[in-house]
Tab-separated table of C-alpha atoms in Angstrom:
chain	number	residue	atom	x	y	z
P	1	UNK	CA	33.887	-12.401	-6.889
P	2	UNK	CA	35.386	-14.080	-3.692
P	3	UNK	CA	34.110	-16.963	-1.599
P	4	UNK	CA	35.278	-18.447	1.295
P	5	UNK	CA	34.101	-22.013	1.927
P	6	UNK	CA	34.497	-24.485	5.049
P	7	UNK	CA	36.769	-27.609	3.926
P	8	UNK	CA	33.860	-29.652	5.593
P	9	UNK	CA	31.196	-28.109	3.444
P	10	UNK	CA	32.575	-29.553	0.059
P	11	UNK	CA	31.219	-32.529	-0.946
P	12	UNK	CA	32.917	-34.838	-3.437
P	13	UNK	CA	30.220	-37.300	-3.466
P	14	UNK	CA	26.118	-37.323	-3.099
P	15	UNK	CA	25.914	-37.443	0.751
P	16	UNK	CA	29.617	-37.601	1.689
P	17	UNK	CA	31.441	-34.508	2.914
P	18	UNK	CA	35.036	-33.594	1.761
P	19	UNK	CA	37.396	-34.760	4.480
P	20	UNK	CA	40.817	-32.278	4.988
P	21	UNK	CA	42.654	-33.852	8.004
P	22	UNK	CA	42.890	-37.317	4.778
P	23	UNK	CA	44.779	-34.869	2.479
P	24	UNK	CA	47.859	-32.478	2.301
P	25	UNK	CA	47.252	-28.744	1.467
P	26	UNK	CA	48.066	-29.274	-2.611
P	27	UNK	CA	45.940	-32.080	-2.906
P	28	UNK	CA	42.946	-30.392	-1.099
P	29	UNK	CA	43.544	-27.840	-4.142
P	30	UNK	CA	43.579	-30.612	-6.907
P	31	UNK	CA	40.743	-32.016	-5.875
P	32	UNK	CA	38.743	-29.008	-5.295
P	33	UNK	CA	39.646	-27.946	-8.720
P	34	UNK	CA	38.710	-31.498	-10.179
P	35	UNK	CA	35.407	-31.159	-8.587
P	36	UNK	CA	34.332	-27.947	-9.870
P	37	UNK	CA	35.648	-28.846	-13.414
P	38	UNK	CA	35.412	-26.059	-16.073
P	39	UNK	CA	34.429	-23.510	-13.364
P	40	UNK	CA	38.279	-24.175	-11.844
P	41	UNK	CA	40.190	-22.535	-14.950
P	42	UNK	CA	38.987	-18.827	-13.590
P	43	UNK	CA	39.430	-19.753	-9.975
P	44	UNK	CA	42.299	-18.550	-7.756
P	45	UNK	CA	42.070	-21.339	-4.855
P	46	UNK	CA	43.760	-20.768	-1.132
P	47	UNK	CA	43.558	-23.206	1.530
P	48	UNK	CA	43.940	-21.467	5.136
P	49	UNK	CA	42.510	-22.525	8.018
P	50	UNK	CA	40.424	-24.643	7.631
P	51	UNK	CA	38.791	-22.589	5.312
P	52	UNK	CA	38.512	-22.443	1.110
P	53	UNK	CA	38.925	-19.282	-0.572
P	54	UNK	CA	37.795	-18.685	-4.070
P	55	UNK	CA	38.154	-15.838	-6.191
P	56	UNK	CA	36.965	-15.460	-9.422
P	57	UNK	CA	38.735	-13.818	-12.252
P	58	UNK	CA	35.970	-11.419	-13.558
P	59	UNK	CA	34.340	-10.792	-16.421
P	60	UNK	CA	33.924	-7.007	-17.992
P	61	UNK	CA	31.318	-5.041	-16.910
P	62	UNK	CA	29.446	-4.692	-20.511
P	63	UNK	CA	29.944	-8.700	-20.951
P	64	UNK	CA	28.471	-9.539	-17.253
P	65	UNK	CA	25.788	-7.072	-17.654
P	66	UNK	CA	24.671	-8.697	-21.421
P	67	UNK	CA	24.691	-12.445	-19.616
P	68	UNK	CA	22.674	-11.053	-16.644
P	69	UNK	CA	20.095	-9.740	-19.167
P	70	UNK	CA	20.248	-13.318	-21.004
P	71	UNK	CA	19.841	-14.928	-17.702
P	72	UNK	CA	16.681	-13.300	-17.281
P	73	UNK	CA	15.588	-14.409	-20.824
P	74	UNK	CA	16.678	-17.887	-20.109
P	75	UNK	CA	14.204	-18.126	-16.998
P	76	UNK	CA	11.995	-16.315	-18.934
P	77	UNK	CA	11.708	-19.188	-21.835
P	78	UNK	CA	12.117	-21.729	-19.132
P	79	UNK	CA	8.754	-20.679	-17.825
P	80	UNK	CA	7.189	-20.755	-20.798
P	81	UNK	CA	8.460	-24.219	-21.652
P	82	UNK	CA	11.020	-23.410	-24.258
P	83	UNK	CA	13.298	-25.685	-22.723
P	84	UNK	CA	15.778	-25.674	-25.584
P	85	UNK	CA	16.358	-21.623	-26.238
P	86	UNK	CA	16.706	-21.524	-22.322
P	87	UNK	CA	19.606	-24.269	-21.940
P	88	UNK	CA	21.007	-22.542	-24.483
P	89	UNK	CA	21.006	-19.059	-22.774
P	90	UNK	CA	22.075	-20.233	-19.193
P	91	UNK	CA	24.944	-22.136	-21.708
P	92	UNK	CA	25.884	-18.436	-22.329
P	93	UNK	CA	25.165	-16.875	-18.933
P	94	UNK	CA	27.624	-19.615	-17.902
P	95	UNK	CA	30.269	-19.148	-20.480
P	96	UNK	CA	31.045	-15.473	-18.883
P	97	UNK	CA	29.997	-16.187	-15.588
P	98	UNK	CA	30.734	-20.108	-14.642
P	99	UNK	CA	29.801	-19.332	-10.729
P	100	UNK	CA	26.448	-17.944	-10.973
P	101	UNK	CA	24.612	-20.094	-9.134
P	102	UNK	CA	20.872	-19.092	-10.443
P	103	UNK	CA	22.076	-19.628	-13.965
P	104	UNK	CA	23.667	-23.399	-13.300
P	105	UNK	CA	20.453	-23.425	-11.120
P	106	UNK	CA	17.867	-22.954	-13.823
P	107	UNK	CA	19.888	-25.098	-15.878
P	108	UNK	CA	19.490	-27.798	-13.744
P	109	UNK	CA	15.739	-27.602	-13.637
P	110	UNK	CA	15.698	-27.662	-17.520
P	111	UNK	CA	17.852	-30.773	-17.276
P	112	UNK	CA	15.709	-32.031	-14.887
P	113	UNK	CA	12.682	-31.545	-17.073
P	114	UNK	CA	13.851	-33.005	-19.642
P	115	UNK	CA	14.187	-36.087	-18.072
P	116	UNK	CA	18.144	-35.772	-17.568
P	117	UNK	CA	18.720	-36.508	-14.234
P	118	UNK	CA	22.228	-37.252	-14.365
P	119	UNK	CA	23.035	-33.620	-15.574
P	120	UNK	CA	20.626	-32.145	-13.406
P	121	UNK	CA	22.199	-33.708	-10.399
P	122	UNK	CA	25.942	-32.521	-11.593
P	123	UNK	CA	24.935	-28.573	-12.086
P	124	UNK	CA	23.071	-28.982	-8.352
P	125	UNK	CA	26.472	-30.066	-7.153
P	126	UNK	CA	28.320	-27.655	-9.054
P	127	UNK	CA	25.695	-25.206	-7.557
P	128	UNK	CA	26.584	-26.119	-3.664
P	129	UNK	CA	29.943	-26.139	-4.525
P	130	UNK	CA	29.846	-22.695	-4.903
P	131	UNK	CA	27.168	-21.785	-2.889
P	132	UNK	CA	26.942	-24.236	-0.353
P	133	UNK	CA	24.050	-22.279	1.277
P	134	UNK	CA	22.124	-22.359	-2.059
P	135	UNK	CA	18.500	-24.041	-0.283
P	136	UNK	CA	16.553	-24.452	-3.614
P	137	UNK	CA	19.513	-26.612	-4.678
P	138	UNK	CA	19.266	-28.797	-1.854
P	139	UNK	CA	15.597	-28.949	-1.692
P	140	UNK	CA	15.372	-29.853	-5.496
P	141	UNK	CA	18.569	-32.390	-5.262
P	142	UNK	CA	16.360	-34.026	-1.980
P	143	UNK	CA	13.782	-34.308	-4.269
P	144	UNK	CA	15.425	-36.327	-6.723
P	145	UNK	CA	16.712	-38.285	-4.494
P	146	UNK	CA	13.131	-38.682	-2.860
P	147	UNK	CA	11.157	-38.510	-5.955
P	148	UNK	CA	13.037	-40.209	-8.874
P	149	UNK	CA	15.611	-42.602	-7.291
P	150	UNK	CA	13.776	-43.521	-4.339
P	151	UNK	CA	17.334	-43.447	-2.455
P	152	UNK	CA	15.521	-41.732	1.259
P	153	UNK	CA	19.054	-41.599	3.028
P	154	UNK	CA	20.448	-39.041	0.421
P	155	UNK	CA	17.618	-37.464	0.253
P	156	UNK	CA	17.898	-36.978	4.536
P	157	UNK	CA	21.440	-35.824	4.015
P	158	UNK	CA	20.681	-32.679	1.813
P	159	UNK	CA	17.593	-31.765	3.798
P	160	UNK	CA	19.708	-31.983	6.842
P	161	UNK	CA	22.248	-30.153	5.132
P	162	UNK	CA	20.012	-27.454	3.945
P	163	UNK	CA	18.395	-27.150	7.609
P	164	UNK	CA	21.684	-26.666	9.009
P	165	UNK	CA	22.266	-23.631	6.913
P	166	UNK	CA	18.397	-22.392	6.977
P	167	UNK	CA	16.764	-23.695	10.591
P	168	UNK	CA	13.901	-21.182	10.334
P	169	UNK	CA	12.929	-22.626	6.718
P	170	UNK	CA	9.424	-23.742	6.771
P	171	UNK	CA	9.287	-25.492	3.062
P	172	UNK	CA	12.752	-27.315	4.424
P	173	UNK	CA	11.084	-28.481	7.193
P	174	UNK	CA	8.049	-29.436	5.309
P	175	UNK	CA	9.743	-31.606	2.612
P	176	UNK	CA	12.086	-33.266	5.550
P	177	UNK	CA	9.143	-33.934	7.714
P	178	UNK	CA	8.017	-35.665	4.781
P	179	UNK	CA	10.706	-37.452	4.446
P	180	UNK	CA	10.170	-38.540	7.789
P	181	UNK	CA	6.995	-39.919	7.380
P	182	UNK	CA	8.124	-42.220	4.452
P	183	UNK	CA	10.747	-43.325	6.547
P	184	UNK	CA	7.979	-43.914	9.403
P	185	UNK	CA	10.248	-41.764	11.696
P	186	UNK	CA	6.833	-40.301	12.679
P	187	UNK	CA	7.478	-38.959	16.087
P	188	UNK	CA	10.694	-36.475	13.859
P	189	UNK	CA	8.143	-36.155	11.311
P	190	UNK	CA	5.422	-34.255	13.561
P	191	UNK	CA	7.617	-32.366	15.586
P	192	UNK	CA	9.439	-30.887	11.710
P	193	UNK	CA	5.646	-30.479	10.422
P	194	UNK	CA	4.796	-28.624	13.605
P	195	UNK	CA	7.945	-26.487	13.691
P	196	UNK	CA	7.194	-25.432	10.019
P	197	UNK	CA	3.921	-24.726	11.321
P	198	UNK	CA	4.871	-22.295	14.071
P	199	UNK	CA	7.048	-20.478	11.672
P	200	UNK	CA	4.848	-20.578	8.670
P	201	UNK	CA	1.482	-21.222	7.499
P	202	UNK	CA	2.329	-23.464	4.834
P	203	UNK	CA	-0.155	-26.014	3.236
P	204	UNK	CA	1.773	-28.482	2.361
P	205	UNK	CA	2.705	-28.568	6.152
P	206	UNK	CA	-1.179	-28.899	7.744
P	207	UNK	CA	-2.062	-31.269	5.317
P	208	UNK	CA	1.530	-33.661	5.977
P	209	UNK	CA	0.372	-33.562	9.604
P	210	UNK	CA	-3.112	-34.350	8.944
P	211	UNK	CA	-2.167	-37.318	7.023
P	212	UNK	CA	0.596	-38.498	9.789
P	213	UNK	CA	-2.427	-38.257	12.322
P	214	UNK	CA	-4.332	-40.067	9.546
P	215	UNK	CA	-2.141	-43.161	9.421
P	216	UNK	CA	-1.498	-43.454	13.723
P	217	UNK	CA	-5.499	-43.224	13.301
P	218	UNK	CA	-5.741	-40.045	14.905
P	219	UNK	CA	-8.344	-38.925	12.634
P	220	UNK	CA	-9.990	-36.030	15.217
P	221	UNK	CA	-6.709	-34.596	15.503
P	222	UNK	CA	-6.088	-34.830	11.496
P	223	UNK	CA	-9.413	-32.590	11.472
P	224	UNK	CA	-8.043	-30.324	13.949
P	225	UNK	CA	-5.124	-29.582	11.770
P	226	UNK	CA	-7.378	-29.448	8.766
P	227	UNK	CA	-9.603	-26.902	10.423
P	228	UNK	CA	-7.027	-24.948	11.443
P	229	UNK	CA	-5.462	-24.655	8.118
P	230	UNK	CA	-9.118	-23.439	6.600
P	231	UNK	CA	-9.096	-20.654	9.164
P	232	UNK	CA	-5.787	-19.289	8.910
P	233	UNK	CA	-4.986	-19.924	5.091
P	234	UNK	CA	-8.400	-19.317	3.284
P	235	UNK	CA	-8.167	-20.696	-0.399
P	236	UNK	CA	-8.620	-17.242	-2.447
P	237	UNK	CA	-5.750	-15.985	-0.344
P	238	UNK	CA	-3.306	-18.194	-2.151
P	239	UNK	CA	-1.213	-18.534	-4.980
P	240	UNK	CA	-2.215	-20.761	-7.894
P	241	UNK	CA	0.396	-23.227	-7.105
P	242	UNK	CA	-1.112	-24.019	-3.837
P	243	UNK	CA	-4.132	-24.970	-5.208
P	244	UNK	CA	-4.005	-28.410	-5.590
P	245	UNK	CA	-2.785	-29.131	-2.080
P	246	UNK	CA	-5.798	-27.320	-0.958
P	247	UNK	CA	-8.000	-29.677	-2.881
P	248	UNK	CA	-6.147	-32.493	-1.479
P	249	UNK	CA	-6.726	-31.186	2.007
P	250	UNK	CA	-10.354	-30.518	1.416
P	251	UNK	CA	-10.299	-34.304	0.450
P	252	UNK	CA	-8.817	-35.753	3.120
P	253	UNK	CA	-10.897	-33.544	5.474
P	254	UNK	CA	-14.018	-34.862	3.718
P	255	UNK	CA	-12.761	-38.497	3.978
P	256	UNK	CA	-11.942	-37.547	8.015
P	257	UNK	CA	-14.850	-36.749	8.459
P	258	UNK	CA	-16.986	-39.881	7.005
P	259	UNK	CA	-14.966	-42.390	8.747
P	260	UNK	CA	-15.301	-40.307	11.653
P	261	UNK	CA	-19.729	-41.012	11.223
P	262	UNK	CA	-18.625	-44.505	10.589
């Protein structure tokens, strides 16, 4: 497997992007190799341009097919909560192939939880260091960041990231415009909800503009939305996940519409 990676796209730290023109050619090496740790004794590393290339020494065919078949298991378990068996088989996936992404991926998300948020964090890393396109590992590493350290700048640097990569992505936009709102950038949050909008009907996006109009006290306009969402997205059309942001909407619609006889 070979990869070729923009110097400016490695990061060495959460939020901070790898800077060539502060290193010579070797060193850019070393420390390329330092950050992807065990991953760097089956890389062949070239700086050119500008540009990283990576090749991978491969595995055999019969070994890489029997870790593609555990990697299946391992998501498998992981979805039926047994967390332990699945580390264990991305462990293996990872042993024969160190750069798949989906296994250090799903390995991550065990980590994760499991309450492990420092090694969750490193395999994300490890993930957009060899994939630096890879959007659920930015949108789960935002998340963190958002969610469990409460550190909104970081967060805003991997969504950005991730939208820089993937413009048209309408979950992206979604969790960013969130962002937004948190950060009371509300002006960036409603045009990123309504650009999700336009490319997507999403849920999660209606109802994060309905509740932006909520809070500037908009609340016909946070109807609007909600109505709007009913018609285009009707409940039994969704997937089970999406069901308790439809409740939530359904809520806040109710609650509109009270204050609104008030």
């Amino acid at each position: 497997m070979k990869l070729s990676i923009p110097l400016t796209d490695i990061m060495i730290a959460p939020g901070k992007r790898f800077d060539p023109a502060e290193y010579t050619e070797q060193d850019v090496i070393t420390r390329i190799k330092k950050l992807y740790g065990v991953i760097a004794e089956v890389m062949d590393i070239v700086v050119d341009g500008g540009m990283v290339h990576i090749s991978f020494r491969d595995a055999t065919p019969e070994k890489y097919a029997e870790a593609i078949k555990k990697l299946a298991k391992g998501v498998d378990a992981a979805g039926k909560g047994r967390l332990p068996e699945a580390l264990k088989l991305f462990q293996e996936v990872l042993a024969v192939i160190p750069e798949n992404v989906a296994a250090r991926r799903n390995m991550a998300k065990v980590y994760l939880e499991q309450g492990k948020l420092e090694k969750a964090k490193q395999h994300l890393q490890g993930c957009l260091q060899i994939d630096p396109t890879d959007v659920w590992s930015y949108v789960i590493l935002g998340n963190i960041y958002v969610n469990k350290e409460g550190n909104l700048d970081v967060a805003a640097f991997y969504y950005e990231k991730c939208l820089e990569h993937h413009p048209e992505d309408a979950m992206v936009l979604t969790n960013y415009a969130g962002l937004m709102t948190q950060k009371r950038e509300f002006q960036k949050a409603e045009i990123l909800f309504k650009k999700a909008i336009k490319i997507q009907d999403v849920p999660n996006a209606y109802y994060g503009l309905a509740l932006l109009y909520r809070m500037a006290g908009e609340d016909d306009a946070g109807k609007s939305v909600l109505e709007t969402m009913f018609v285009r997205i009707p409940q039994q059309t969704l997937p089970k996940e999406f069901a308790g942001i439809y409740a939530e909407a359904r809520n806040l619609y109710s609650e509109l519409s009270k204050e609104k006889k008030h």
